[in-house]
Amino acid sequence: MFNYLLILVKQKTLNIFIMTNFMHLSLVAKLAPDDYTGFTFFVGCMAMMAASAFFFLSLSQFDKKWRTSVLVSGLITFIAAVHYFYMKEYWGEFHESPTFFRYVDWILTVPLMCVEFYLILKVAGAKTALLWKMIAYSVVMLITGYLGETLFKDQAQIWGLISGIAYFAIAYEIWLGSASKLAKAAGGAVLESHKILCWFVLVGWAIYPLGYMLGTDGWYSSILGKGSVDVAYNIADAINKIGFGLVVYNLAVKSTDK
């Protein structure tokens, strides 16, 4: 009965999203053949939606303790897909970086990505203190980044510094802090998956501070110059969000097969 209801809910969610998009097709701006930025927005939207369908439709095959982790993976890519749909339209209409929509997407999805660390480490006894700590770091990182990139551009390097400190706090927590200790205590597939997620944060998330510096003025401008990094952002978003989910999915498969 539970599996039947779960399938109905997933199908209803996907149908609502698909119908909403078809209702807005007439509003979609036409993309030029050489508009590679617009192309990556479109591909990003489709990739995120496909990943969401994959994660949602696979939920019933996992043990109950792993369903929440896979569900969160689907929510991350689903939220991103909706925002990428509107970012694509914004870009097609104005040919400006959709900073507002991007940060709304990040403020919802990045904390959820941090939640994934807590969910996979619950088997090793992770406490809610770790959950709220990771969420707090991510929210501070994103809010200060938004303030520096939009409202207080003349103080961008200060807000960027605060955002960077929050980012490194997340990196420290998962590489050397309590999250790392819990992963080592869990061992096996949990430790392996934790390490992969850590590399996503350290390497995959590194594009975002770089993009911030390219889009704002500061001491770094004389070194990096100025430029648009929407294509890099779009590719990084797809790799990081879908990659996070696939790591969690793989962990759930391994743990369920035991």
Tab-separated table of C-alpha atoms in Angstrom, residues 1-207:
chain	number	residue	atom	x	y	z
A	1	MET	CA	0.000	0.000	0.000
A	2	PHE	CA	2.815	2.393	0.926
A	3	ASN	CA	4.657	1.702	-2.340
A	4	TYR	CA	1.447	2.282	-4.331
A	5	LEU	CA	0.834	5.639	-2.641
A	6	LEU	CA	4.504	6.570	-3.114
A	7	ILE	CA	4.289	5.899	-6.855
A	8	LEU	CA	1.107	7.987	-7.135
A	9	VAL	CA	2.736	10.929	-5.340
A	10	LYS	CA	5.839	10.772	-7.546
A	11	GLN	CA	3.790	10.563	-10.745
A	12	LYS	CA	1.582	13.460	-9.635
A	13	THR	CA	4.648	15.623	-8.883
A	14	LEU	CA	6.214	14.909	-12.262
A	15	ASN	CA	2.919	15.547	-14.087
A	16	ILE	CA	2.493	18.930	-12.393
A	17	PHE	CA	6.007	19.994	-13.362
A	18	ILE	CA	5.622	18.824	-16.972
A	19	MET	CA	2.218	20.491	-17.402
A	20	THR	CA	3.489	23.719	-15.864
A	21	ASN	CA	6.359	23.819	-18.342
A	22	PHE	CA	4.123	23.110	-21.335
A	23	MET	CA	1.814	25.931	-20.238
A	24	HIS	CA	4.779	28.298	-20.417
A	25	LEU	CA	6.184	27.112	-23.749
A	26	SER	CA	4.777	30.131	-25.577
A	27	LEU	CA	6.768	32.393	-23.264
A	28	VAL	CA	10.114	30.710	-23.920
A	29	ALA	CA	12.542	33.060	-25.623
A	30	LYS	CA	14.113	31.761	-28.803
A	31	LEU	CA	17.753	30.790	-28.399
A	32	ALA	CA	20.238	31.684	-31.134
A	33	PRO	CA	22.249	28.775	-32.590
A	34	ASP	CA	25.476	30.263	-31.221
A	35	ASP	CA	24.059	31.065	-27.769
A	36	TYR	CA	26.147	28.539	-25.862
A	37	THR	CA	25.232	30.025	-22.495
A	38	GLY	CA	21.518	29.641	-23.223
A	39	PHE	CA	22.204	26.098	-24.435
A	40	THR	CA	23.810	25.149	-21.115
A	41	PHE	CA	20.808	26.579	-19.249
A	42	PHE	CA	18.518	24.376	-21.360
A	43	VAL	CA	20.672	21.264	-20.988
A	44	GLY	CA	21.036	21.924	-17.267
A	45	CYS	CA	17.257	22.071	-16.879
A	46	MET	CA	16.710	18.834	-18.795
A	47	ALA	CA	19.535	17.008	-17.007
A	48	MET	CA	18.240	18.033	-13.581
A	49	MET	CA	14.688	16.984	-14.459
A	50	ALA	CA	15.850	13.609	-15.770
A	51	ALA	CA	17.875	13.049	-12.603
A	52	SER	CA	14.845	13.949	-10.471
A	53	ALA	CA	12.675	11.413	-12.278
A	54	PHE	CA	15.375	8.781	-11.824
A	55	PHE	CA	15.750	9.393	-8.077
A	56	PHE	CA	12.011	9.655	-7.363
A	57	LEU	CA	11.085	6.553	-9.353
A	58	SER	CA	13.813	4.476	-7.670
A	59	LEU	CA	12.694	5.204	-4.097
A	60	SER	CA	10.647	2.048	-3.605
A	61	GLN	CA	13.642	-0.242	-4.177
A	62	PHE	CA	15.532	0.922	-1.079
A	63	ASP	CA	15.306	0.116	2.596
A	64	LYS	CA	13.337	2.664	4.585
A	65	LYS	CA	16.445	4.154	6.245
A	66	TRP	CA	17.899	5.171	2.847
A	67	ARG	CA	14.746	6.490	1.203
A	68	THR	CA	15.073	9.924	2.801
A	69	SER	CA	18.603	10.325	1.441
A	70	VAL	CA	17.559	9.433	-2.096
A	71	LEU	CA	14.410	11.575	-1.771
A	72	VAL	CA	16.548	14.593	-0.810
A	73	SER	CA	18.746	13.909	-3.852
A	74	GLY	CA	15.635	14.070	-6.020
A	75	LEU	CA	14.444	17.255	-4.343
A	76	ILE	CA	17.812	18.919	-4.967
A	77	THR	CA	17.740	18.241	-8.694
A	78	PHE	CA	13.991	18.967	-8.955
A	79	ILE	CA	14.346	22.397	-7.327
A	80	ALA	CA	17.320	23.121	-9.586
A	81	ALA	CA	15.373	22.021	-12.691
A	82	VAL	CA	12.550	24.471	-11.933
A	83	HIS	CA	14.981	27.335	-11.382
A	84	TYR	CA	16.986	26.491	-14.480
A	85	PHE	CA	13.802	26.659	-16.529
A	86	TYR	CA	13.263	30.244	-15.407
A	87	MET	CA	16.957	31.131	-15.607
A	88	LYS	CA	16.960	29.964	-19.226
A	89	GLU	CA	14.007	32.231	-20.001
A	90	TYR	CA	15.590	35.152	-18.172
A	91	TRP	CA	18.816	34.724	-20.114
A	92	GLY	CA	16.950	34.421	-23.412
A	93	GLU	CA	14.995	37.607	-22.711
A	94	PHE	CA	17.693	39.876	-21.237
A	95	HIS	CA	21.041	38.152	-21.923
A	96	GLU	CA	22.075	38.955	-18.358
A	97	SER	CA	23.272	36.596	-15.670
A	98	PRO	CA	20.202	35.509	-13.638
A	99	THR	CA	21.922	36.156	-10.313
A	100	PHE	CA	18.724	36.417	-8.281
A	101	PHE	CA	17.271	33.117	-9.547
A	102	ARG	CA	20.623	31.405	-9.139
A	103	TYR	CA	20.933	32.409	-5.504
A	104	VAL	CA	17.332	31.393	-4.792
A	105	ASP	CA	18.221	27.994	-6.244
A	106	TRP	CA	21.400	27.773	-4.162
A	107	ILE	CA	19.772	28.873	-0.902
A	108	LEU	CA	17.400	25.921	-1.253
A	109	THR	CA	19.647	23.245	-2.730
A	110	VAL	CA	23.049	23.807	-1.092
A	111	PRO	CA	21.743	23.345	2.482
A	112	LEU	CA	20.031	20.172	1.262
A	113	MET	CA	23.363	18.971	-0.122
A	114	CYS	CA	24.846	19.564	3.332
A	115	VAL	CA	21.936	17.623	4.840
A	116	GLU	CA	23.046	14.617	2.776
A	117	PHE	CA	26.211	14.371	4.874
A	118	TYR	CA	24.117	14.115	8.025
A	119	LEU	CA	21.726	11.561	6.511
A	120	ILE	CA	24.409	9.137	5.370
A	121	LEU	CA	26.261	9.490	8.687
A	122	LYS	CA	23.208	8.733	10.833
A	123	VAL	CA	24.231	5.070	10.718
A	124	ALA	CA	27.364	6.088	12.646
A	125	GLY	CA	25.409	8.082	15.209
A	126	ALA	CA	25.414	11.576	13.695
A	127	LYS	CA	23.530	14.050	15.893
A	128	THR	CA	21.258	16.876	14.805
A	129	ALA	CA	23.943	19.324	15.975
A	130	LEU	CA	25.956	18.344	12.875
A	131	LEU	CA	22.886	18.875	10.691
A	132	TRP	CA	22.215	22.413	11.936
A	133	LYS	CA	25.892	23.336	11.901
A	134	MET	CA	26.236	22.389	8.240
A	135	ILE	CA	23.006	24.181	7.309
A	136	ALA	CA	24.102	27.320	9.182
A	137	TYR	CA	27.498	27.393	7.436
A	138	SER	CA	25.867	26.999	4.016
A	139	VAL	CA	23.256	29.712	4.642
A	140	VAL	CA	25.915	32.179	5.842
A	141	MET	CA	28.046	31.349	2.798
A	142	LEU	CA	25.196	32.025	0.386
A	143	ILE	CA	23.624	35.092	2.009
A	144	THR	CA	26.944	36.908	2.316
A	145	GLY	CA	27.831	35.922	-1.246
A	146	TYR	CA	24.545	37.348	-2.503
A	147	LEU	CA	25.010	40.580	-0.549
A	148	GLY	CA	28.489	41.065	-1.991
A	149	GLU	CA	27.441	40.253	-5.535
A	150	THR	CA	24.294	42.394	-5.635
A	151	LEU	CA	23.530	44.868	-2.831
A	152	PHE	CA	26.987	45.869	-1.593
A	153	LYS	CA	29.197	45.583	-4.647
A	154	ASP	CA	31.585	48.222	-3.337
A	155	GLN	CA	32.277	45.933	-0.378
A	156	ALA	CA	32.320	42.716	-2.387
A	157	GLN	CA	35.701	41.549	-1.145
A	158	ILE	CA	34.606	41.821	2.508
A	159	TRP	CA	31.374	39.899	1.958
A	160	GLY	CA	33.278	37.446	-0.211
A	161	LEU	CA	35.753	36.866	2.602
A	162	ILE	CA	32.948	36.046	5.041
A	163	SER	CA	31.371	33.735	2.477
A	164	GLY	CA	34.730	32.057	1.894
A	165	ILE	CA	35.243	31.494	5.621
A	166	ALA	CA	31.861	29.742	5.807
A	167	TYR	CA	32.822	27.601	2.800
A	168	PHE	CA	36.098	26.546	4.398
A	169	ALA	CA	34.221	25.812	7.638
A	170	ILE	CA	32.111	23.306	5.699
A	171	ALA	CA	35.220	21.831	4.096
A	172	TYR	CA	36.954	21.549	7.478
A	173	GLU	CA	33.925	19.896	9.081
A	174	ILE	CA	33.664	17.159	6.447
A	175	TRP	CA	37.400	16.592	5.929
A	176	LEU	CA	38.787	16.950	9.463
A	177	GLY	CA	35.893	17.644	11.846
A	178	SER	CA	33.198	15.542	13.468
A	179	ALA	CA	31.706	14.456	10.128
A	180	SER	CA	35.043	12.961	9.115
A	181	LYS	CA	35.321	11.080	12.411
A	182	LEU	CA	31.820	9.677	12.049
A	183	ALA	CA	32.565	8.521	8.492
A	184	LYS	CA	35.692	6.701	9.676
A	185	ALA	CA	33.693	5.076	12.458
A	186	ALA	CA	31.088	3.878	9.960
A	187	GLY	CA	33.709	2.575	7.527
A	188	GLY	CA	32.891	0.574	4.404
A	189	ALA	CA	30.578	2.055	1.777
A	190	VAL	CA	29.616	4.995	4.010
A	191	LEU	CA	33.247	6.099	4.362
A	192	GLU	CA	33.847	5.660	0.637
A	193	SER	CA	30.761	7.719	-0.271
A	194	HIS	CA	31.636	10.382	2.303
A	195	LYS	CA	35.076	10.831	0.773
A	196	ILE	CA	33.625	11.222	-2.723
A	197	LEU	CA	31.170	13.858	-1.475
A	198	CYS	CA	34.074	15.633	0.238
A	199	TRP	CA	35.893	15.877	-3.082
A	200	PHE	CA	32.755	17.305	-4.694
A	201	VAL	CA	32.771	20.065	-2.079
A	202	LEU	CA	36.496	20.758	-2.295
A	203	VAL	CA	36.908	20.608	-6.072
A	204	GLY	CA	33.416	20.909	-7.552
A	205	TRP	CA	32.374	23.826	-5.362
A	206	ALA	CA	35.640	25.698	-6.025
A	207	ILE	CA	34.166	27.141	-9.235
